[in-house]
XYZ file of C-alpha atoms in Angstrom:
425
model
C 0.172 0.186 -0.203
C 1.210 3.310 -0.768
C 0.105 5.910 1.472
C -0.094 10.247 1.909
C 3.564 10.306 3.626
C 4.963 7.853 0.288
C 3.340 10.840 -1.796
C 4.853 13.211 0.166
C 8.099 11.933 0.076
C 7.587 12.071 -3.450
C 6.313 15.331 -4.095
C 9.327 16.806 -2.099
C 11.797 15.007 -4.336
C 9.727 15.731 -7.956
C 7.761 18.693 -7.327
C 10.131 21.440 -8.474
C 11.264 18.805 -11.318
C 7.596 18.710 -12.520
C 6.664 22.126 -12.328
C 9.841 23.125 -14.254
C 8.758 20.731 -17.252
C 5.120 22.044 -17.369
C 6.663 25.608 -17.267
C 8.492 24.969 -20.314
C 5.392 23.323 -22.313
C 2.790 25.804 -20.866
C 4.884 28.980 -20.611
C 2.617 29.915 -17.314
C 4.021 28.949 -13.824
C 0.535 29.572 -12.238
C -1.060 26.886 -14.754
C 1.729 24.785 -14.436
C 1.976 24.688 -10.723
C -1.966 23.913 -10.162
C -1.607 21.181 -12.696
C 1.395 19.565 -10.655
C -0.623 19.852 -7.513
C -3.518 18.585 -9.065
C -1.457 15.664 -10.151
C -0.244 14.954 -6.752
C -3.765 14.917 -5.132
C -4.727 12.470 -7.615
C -1.731 10.216 -6.755
C -2.752 10.085 -3.059
C -6.070 8.111 -4.067
C -4.531 6.722 -7.515
C -1.636 5.218 -5.792
C -2.944 3.916 -2.692
C -5.565 1.637 -4.681
C -3.020 1.000 -7.647
C 0.103 1.155 -5.938
C 3.287 3.737 -6.950
C 3.843 3.730 -10.577
C 7.236 2.520 -11.533
C 8.219 5.613 -12.485
C 6.562 7.867 -10.012
C 8.356 11.114 -11.579
C 7.225 10.413 -15.304
C 3.452 9.650 -13.581
C 3.342 12.859 -12.232
C 4.513 15.051 -14.978
C 2.596 12.866 -17.754
C -1.013 13.176 -15.334
C 0.011 16.985 -14.915
C 0.272 17.839 -18.533
C -3.185 15.803 -19.206
C -4.891 18.019 -16.273
C -3.146 21.142 -18.132
C -4.737 20.037 -21.500
C -8.507 19.442 -19.412
C -8.084 22.883 -17.725
C -7.101 24.836 -21.153
C -10.010 23.007 -23.101
C -12.585 23.866 -20.211
C -11.660 27.147 -19.567
C -11.239 28.005 -23.115
C -12.632 31.011 -24.717
C -10.719 31.970 -27.318
C -9.371 30.646 -30.318
C -5.444 30.610 -28.968
C -6.628 28.578 -25.941
C -7.892 25.710 -28.288
C -4.409 26.100 -30.096
C -2.436 26.042 -26.767
C -4.697 22.826 -25.959
C -4.020 21.577 -29.098
C -0.174 21.864 -29.362
C 0.208 20.375 -25.810
C -1.740 17.580 -26.780
C 0.195 16.701 -29.837
C 3.457 16.918 -27.960
C 5.066 13.718 -27.357
C 4.855 12.571 -23.265
C 7.897 14.498 -21.512
C 11.022 12.167 -20.936
C 12.756 12.028 -18.043
C 16.352 12.298 -19.217
C 17.506 15.358 -21.756
C 15.017 18.337 -21.317
C 14.045 17.239 -17.985
C 17.362 18.061 -16.322
C 17.494 21.323 -18.074
C 14.499 22.312 -17.116
C 15.286 22.645 -13.368
C 18.223 24.957 -14.417
C 16.044 27.113 -16.359
C 13.526 27.361 -13.592
C 16.314 28.316 -10.998
C 17.663 31.065 -13.226
C 14.031 32.580 -13.710
C 13.496 32.606 -10.395
C 16.829 34.417 -9.373
C 16.283 36.936 -12.215
C 18.050 40.274 -11.441
C 14.475 42.094 -12.537
C 13.000 40.405 -8.891
C 13.895 41.869 -5.712
C 16.259 39.288 -3.533
C 13.132 38.421 -1.187
C 11.002 37.906 -3.856
C 14.028 35.388 -5.358
C 14.411 33.717 -2.454
C 10.331 32.977 -2.268
C 10.050 31.911 -5.501
C 13.101 29.176 -5.321
C 11.554 27.854 -2.242
C 8.206 27.656 -3.803
C 8.755 26.378 -7.417
C 11.853 24.405 -7.060
C 11.363 23.229 -3.335
C 7.993 22.572 -3.155
C 7.194 24.960 0.132
C 3.747 25.903 0.760
C 2.937 29.804 1.101
C 2.583 29.309 4.866
C 5.841 27.198 5.245
C 7.856 29.963 3.440
C 6.083 33.141 5.586
C 7.089 31.299 8.928
C 10.681 31.242 7.629
C 10.974 34.469 6.399
C 8.620 36.050 9.384
C 6.152 37.726 7.389
C 2.069 36.653 7.275
C 1.225 34.190 5.189
C -1.071 36.714 3.414
C 1.970 39.061 2.835
C 3.969 36.312 1.279
C 1.280 35.281 -0.996
C 0.988 38.705 -2.304
C 5.026 38.613 -2.940
C 4.410 35.410 -4.757
C 1.746 36.956 -6.863
C 3.468 39.848 -7.804
C 6.869 37.856 -8.619
C 5.155 35.899 -11.203
C 3.228 38.513 -12.804
C 6.742 40.248 -13.030
C 8.191 37.244 -14.728
C 5.012 37.038 -17.125
C 4.794 41.124 -17.557
C 8.431 42.106 -17.901
C 8.366 38.889 -20.587
C 11.512 37.596 -18.562
C 12.906 34.435 -20.508
C 12.625 30.937 -19.003
C 15.988 29.530 -20.242
C 19.519 29.115 -18.854
C 21.261 32.500 -20.172
C 23.308 33.115 -22.838
C 27.206 32.153 -21.915
C 28.308 35.710 -21.564
C 25.735 36.414 -18.997
C 26.011 33.232 -16.932
C 28.596 34.241 -13.954
C 26.585 37.221 -13.080
C 23.463 35.707 -13.022
C 24.786 32.241 -11.302
C 25.996 34.367 -8.850
C 22.428 35.593 -7.912
C 21.669 32.050 -7.797
C 24.553 31.250 -5.632
C 23.439 34.221 -3.311
C 19.833 32.776 -2.790
C 20.865 29.587 -1.854
C 23.409 30.955 0.510
C 20.230 32.993 1.926
C 18.262 30.059 2.368
C 20.718 28.143 3.960
C 21.628 30.840 6.331
C 18.185 31.329 7.521
C 18.136 27.062 8.396
C 21.492 27.549 10.156
C 20.328 29.918 12.344
C 16.563 30.887 12.194
C 16.155 34.600 12.722
C 13.393 33.997 15.060
C 11.444 31.258 16.901
C 12.065 28.712 19.204
C 14.242 26.421 17.818
C 18.019 27.353 16.926
C 18.066 26.138 13.134
C 15.301 25.283 10.594
C 16.716 21.545 9.484
C 14.385 21.477 6.075
C 15.805 24.719 4.827
C 19.253 23.562 5.174
C 18.097 20.246 3.695
C 17.038 22.176 0.689
C 19.713 24.668 0.093
C 21.600 21.769 0.196
C 19.331 19.566 -2.503
C 19.511 22.713 -5.024
C 22.967 23.605 -4.386
C 23.668 19.809 -5.547
C 21.506 20.434 -8.479
C 23.202 23.838 -9.340
C 26.680 21.988 -9.109
C 25.468 18.903 -11.316
C 23.947 20.765 -13.774
C 26.390 23.518 -14.362
C 28.716 20.465 -14.943
C 27.120 19.744 -18.341
C 23.741 19.178 -20.262
C 22.895 15.989 -22.072
C 23.606 16.321 -25.707
C 22.761 12.921 -27.421
C 23.565 9.524 -26.784
C 27.175 8.353 -27.966
C 28.496 4.358 -27.749
C 28.717 4.354 -23.819
C 25.237 6.192 -23.866
C 24.337 9.925 -22.966
C 27.623 12.290 -23.007
C 27.670 15.622 -21.345
C 29.125 19.139 -22.584
C 29.562 21.905 -19.948
C 26.987 24.767 -19.699
C 29.361 26.498 -17.372
C 32.587 24.690 -16.906
C 34.901 24.644 -13.964
C 32.667 27.474 -12.131
C 34.703 26.653 -8.720
C 32.128 28.940 -6.699
C 29.460 26.914 -7.154
C 31.301 24.060 -5.856
C 32.863 26.130 -3.113
C 29.105 26.950 -1.736
C 28.093 23.344 -1.689
C 31.134 22.575 -0.160
C 30.735 25.254 2.681
C 26.998 24.016 3.639
C 27.903 20.619 3.835
C 31.107 21.116 5.939
C 28.060 23.833 7.761
C 25.571 20.828 8.503
C 27.837 18.318 9.293
C 28.080 20.362 12.789
C 24.184 20.715 13.027
C 23.469 18.147 15.369
C 26.231 18.873 17.646
C 25.083 22.712 17.761
C 22.263 22.001 20.322
C 22.222 20.275 23.836
C 19.016 17.420 24.406
C 16.893 20.329 25.463
C 17.782 22.336 22.570
C 20.121 24.742 24.260
C 22.945 26.143 21.751
C 26.338 24.936 22.090
C 29.181 26.758 20.488
C 31.815 25.322 18.436
C 34.458 25.256 21.125
C 32.610 23.273 23.218
C 30.691 21.110 20.870
C 31.268 17.289 21.002
C 33.107 16.491 17.739
C 32.230 12.669 17.898
C 28.856 14.240 16.733
C 29.727 16.120 13.651
C 28.686 14.190 10.402
C 31.887 12.804 8.956
C 30.163 11.698 6.032
C 29.259 15.110 5.074
C 32.563 16.325 6.176
C 34.681 14.212 3.820
C 32.498 15.297 0.815
C 32.592 18.488 1.399
C 36.421 18.562 2.223
C 36.722 16.366 -1.216
C 34.932 19.563 -2.632
C 37.646 21.718 -0.990
C 40.251 20.153 -2.507
C 38.601 20.189 -6.129
C 38.329 23.725 -5.399
C 41.970 24.253 -4.729
C 42.921 22.655 -7.758
C 41.291 25.756 -9.906
C 43.168 28.165 -8.006
C 40.502 30.724 -8.486
C 39.561 31.405 -4.829
C 36.301 32.995 -4.340
C 34.264 34.056 -1.004
C 32.389 30.623 -0.758
C 35.413 28.605 -1.606
C 37.155 30.285 1.538
C 34.807 30.349 3.844
C 34.407 26.533 3.010
C 38.252 25.958 3.453
C 37.835 27.914 6.788
C 35.141 25.104 7.598
C 37.049 22.523 6.467
C 40.380 23.345 8.485
C 38.065 23.438 11.872
C 36.599 19.877 10.745
C 40.645 18.857 10.586
C 41.034 19.556 14.110
C 39.998 17.042 16.711
C 39.681 19.201 19.206
C 39.484 22.778 19.907
C 42.576 23.042 21.291
C 44.145 21.407 18.015
C 42.515 24.231 15.463
C 44.914 25.790 13.328
C 44.054 29.234 13.876
C 47.092 30.657 12.064
C 45.666 29.052 8.886
C 42.037 30.211 9.608
C 43.240 34.032 10.322
C 45.058 34.153 7.038
C 42.121 32.797 5.197
C 39.968 35.612 6.906
C 43.001 38.180 5.471
C 41.998 36.268 1.799
C 38.126 36.614 2.554
C 38.559 40.141 3.248
C 40.302 40.804 0.165
C 37.827 39.011 -2.250
C 33.998 39.814 -0.152
C 35.535 43.094 2.356
C 32.704 43.587 5.138
C 31.938 44.409 8.839
C 30.522 40.709 9.007
C 33.646 39.211 7.570
C 35.898 41.467 9.731
C 33.999 40.453 12.916
C 34.315 36.465 11.850
C 38.175 37.373 11.655
C 38.620 39.291 14.966
C 37.126 35.906 16.403
C 40.085 34.242 14.740
C 42.469 37.159 15.722
C 41.430 36.573 19.456
C 42.757 33.443 19.306
C 46.237 34.102 17.350
C 46.895 37.380 19.267
C 44.793 37.589 21.930
C 41.631 38.928 23.298
C 42.735 42.972 23.557
C 43.883 42.922 19.847
C 40.157 41.217 19.217
C 38.533 44.012 20.854
C 39.967 46.837 19.311
C 39.081 45.773 16.046
C 35.336 44.949 16.735
C 34.864 48.456 18.601
C 35.835 49.747 15.392
C 32.819 47.993 13.245
C 29.736 49.930 12.541
C 27.203 46.909 13.272
C 25.427 48.347 16.278
C 22.351 46.791 15.161
C 23.248 43.021 14.931
C 23.467 40.821 17.750
C 26.535 38.664 17.105
C 28.620 41.461 17.096
C 27.699 42.239 20.737
C 28.000 38.759 21.686
C 31.535 38.643 20.638
C 32.090 41.545 22.190
C 30.969 40.360 25.527
C 32.823 37.223 25.391
C 35.672 39.248 24.353
C 35.355 41.504 27.599
C 34.786 38.331 29.985
C 38.278 37.052 28.978
C 39.459 40.553 29.481
C 37.763 40.276 33.078
C 35.913 43.489 32.091
C 32.752 41.874 33.679
C 30.676 45.158 33.720
C 31.057 45.757 30.249
C 30.640 42.322 29.368
C 27.372 42.335 31.166
C 26.249 45.063 29.420
C 27.128 43.567 25.982
C 25.174 40.851 26.573
C 22.438 42.502 27.690
C 22.835 44.479 23.912
C 23.171 41.043 22.542
C 20.026 39.763 24.108
C 18.125 42.626 23.110
C 18.814 42.142 19.275
C 17.983 38.396 18.736
C 14.582 37.245 18.142
C 15.948 33.543 18.161
C 14.813 31.953 21.515
C 17.614 29.583 21.779
C 20.337 31.954 21.201
C 18.406 34.443 23.618
C 18.609 31.576 26.369
C 22.198 30.895 25.324
C 23.112 34.715 25.819
C 20.876 34.971 29.510
C 22.584 32.384 31.138
C 26.369 33.645 30.042
C 25.129 36.882 31.461
C 24.027 35.561 34.677
C 27.058 33.496 35.116
C 28.857 36.287 34.505
C 26.818 38.585 36.655
C 27.234 35.888 39.823
C 29.563 36.621 42.716
C 32.578 34.237 42.712
C 32.149 33.085 39.388
């Protein structure tokens, strides 16, 4: 028997692929979404009675295509609607190889088109490629569901009205457009890694979705199907040797490898230095480090690759005492060249504290214009604590607590402040 949970697993794995194929066939995002949703609703009953088909993805795509034809005919009020339905009906059923692979990449680039704002890019990517509901996306980004629904409606309308093409950009435009895609995936992952609000420190679903899409981009950008040869289908590169896509995937894998160790049994935040490294996922670490080595062979460093290398150094250390902080500081110096900014400088100051001491790091932190960023105040509080400047450290903890909406972070900061404020501690 196939139950709703089985259909849900197929939905999570294949929704984006099915929508991408239907968008290509229909040229209409809303109609494509509705047809795919109808197909999955049908699957709940049909698969429960008949069992799952040999190719669930192919079944969903074919059923969605037929649903779209029916809807076009039913709602047709003009000759072009009839013509569109006839054209769809005449098409061969979509295969699962060949254009299906490229369809997903086309849809990612459409969602991340520069004509859309950053928030709309993230929302559309999660909706169309990830299959997240409007309510799920709204919860992730701290806006009411009607607000997110309107954001999605406006983004899809802009794609339609501005004639944003559903395609992989031309070769000359690919590097800039790919940067926009990677930035969206990075935003999704960061929101999952440390949720901006809520009771839980992390959002594992968002991390998993960002990694899944990151794998897709790396895979798709390494080649596209170009026909069968003697040994089967061959691939030619769409964007050959693009190390930043690989670097981002490595960064996400190495960061995700520590997720289970970042919280205790009660959900409390555990900082890197206090984590039980036996709980780190060695499989993800091995995969991430292999990708970092692959990037090093290209010798074309960029921000995601450097951040991945920093995380690889942390992963190499059996304990915090064995961490090569000198190498990490050198990597942050390199990151400041490629992506200068106050948040990078703040993270560099954390490494500087381990190499040159907390006083040197505090001088750097005090120069940063990050008054509204809770992490800056938390780092400053810890440096002041290490310098035995307790009253100032307590005030810095209070500033950090006031600036975060994540309950797990707030609880950790309160415990640190209260421990410091206790006489004799």
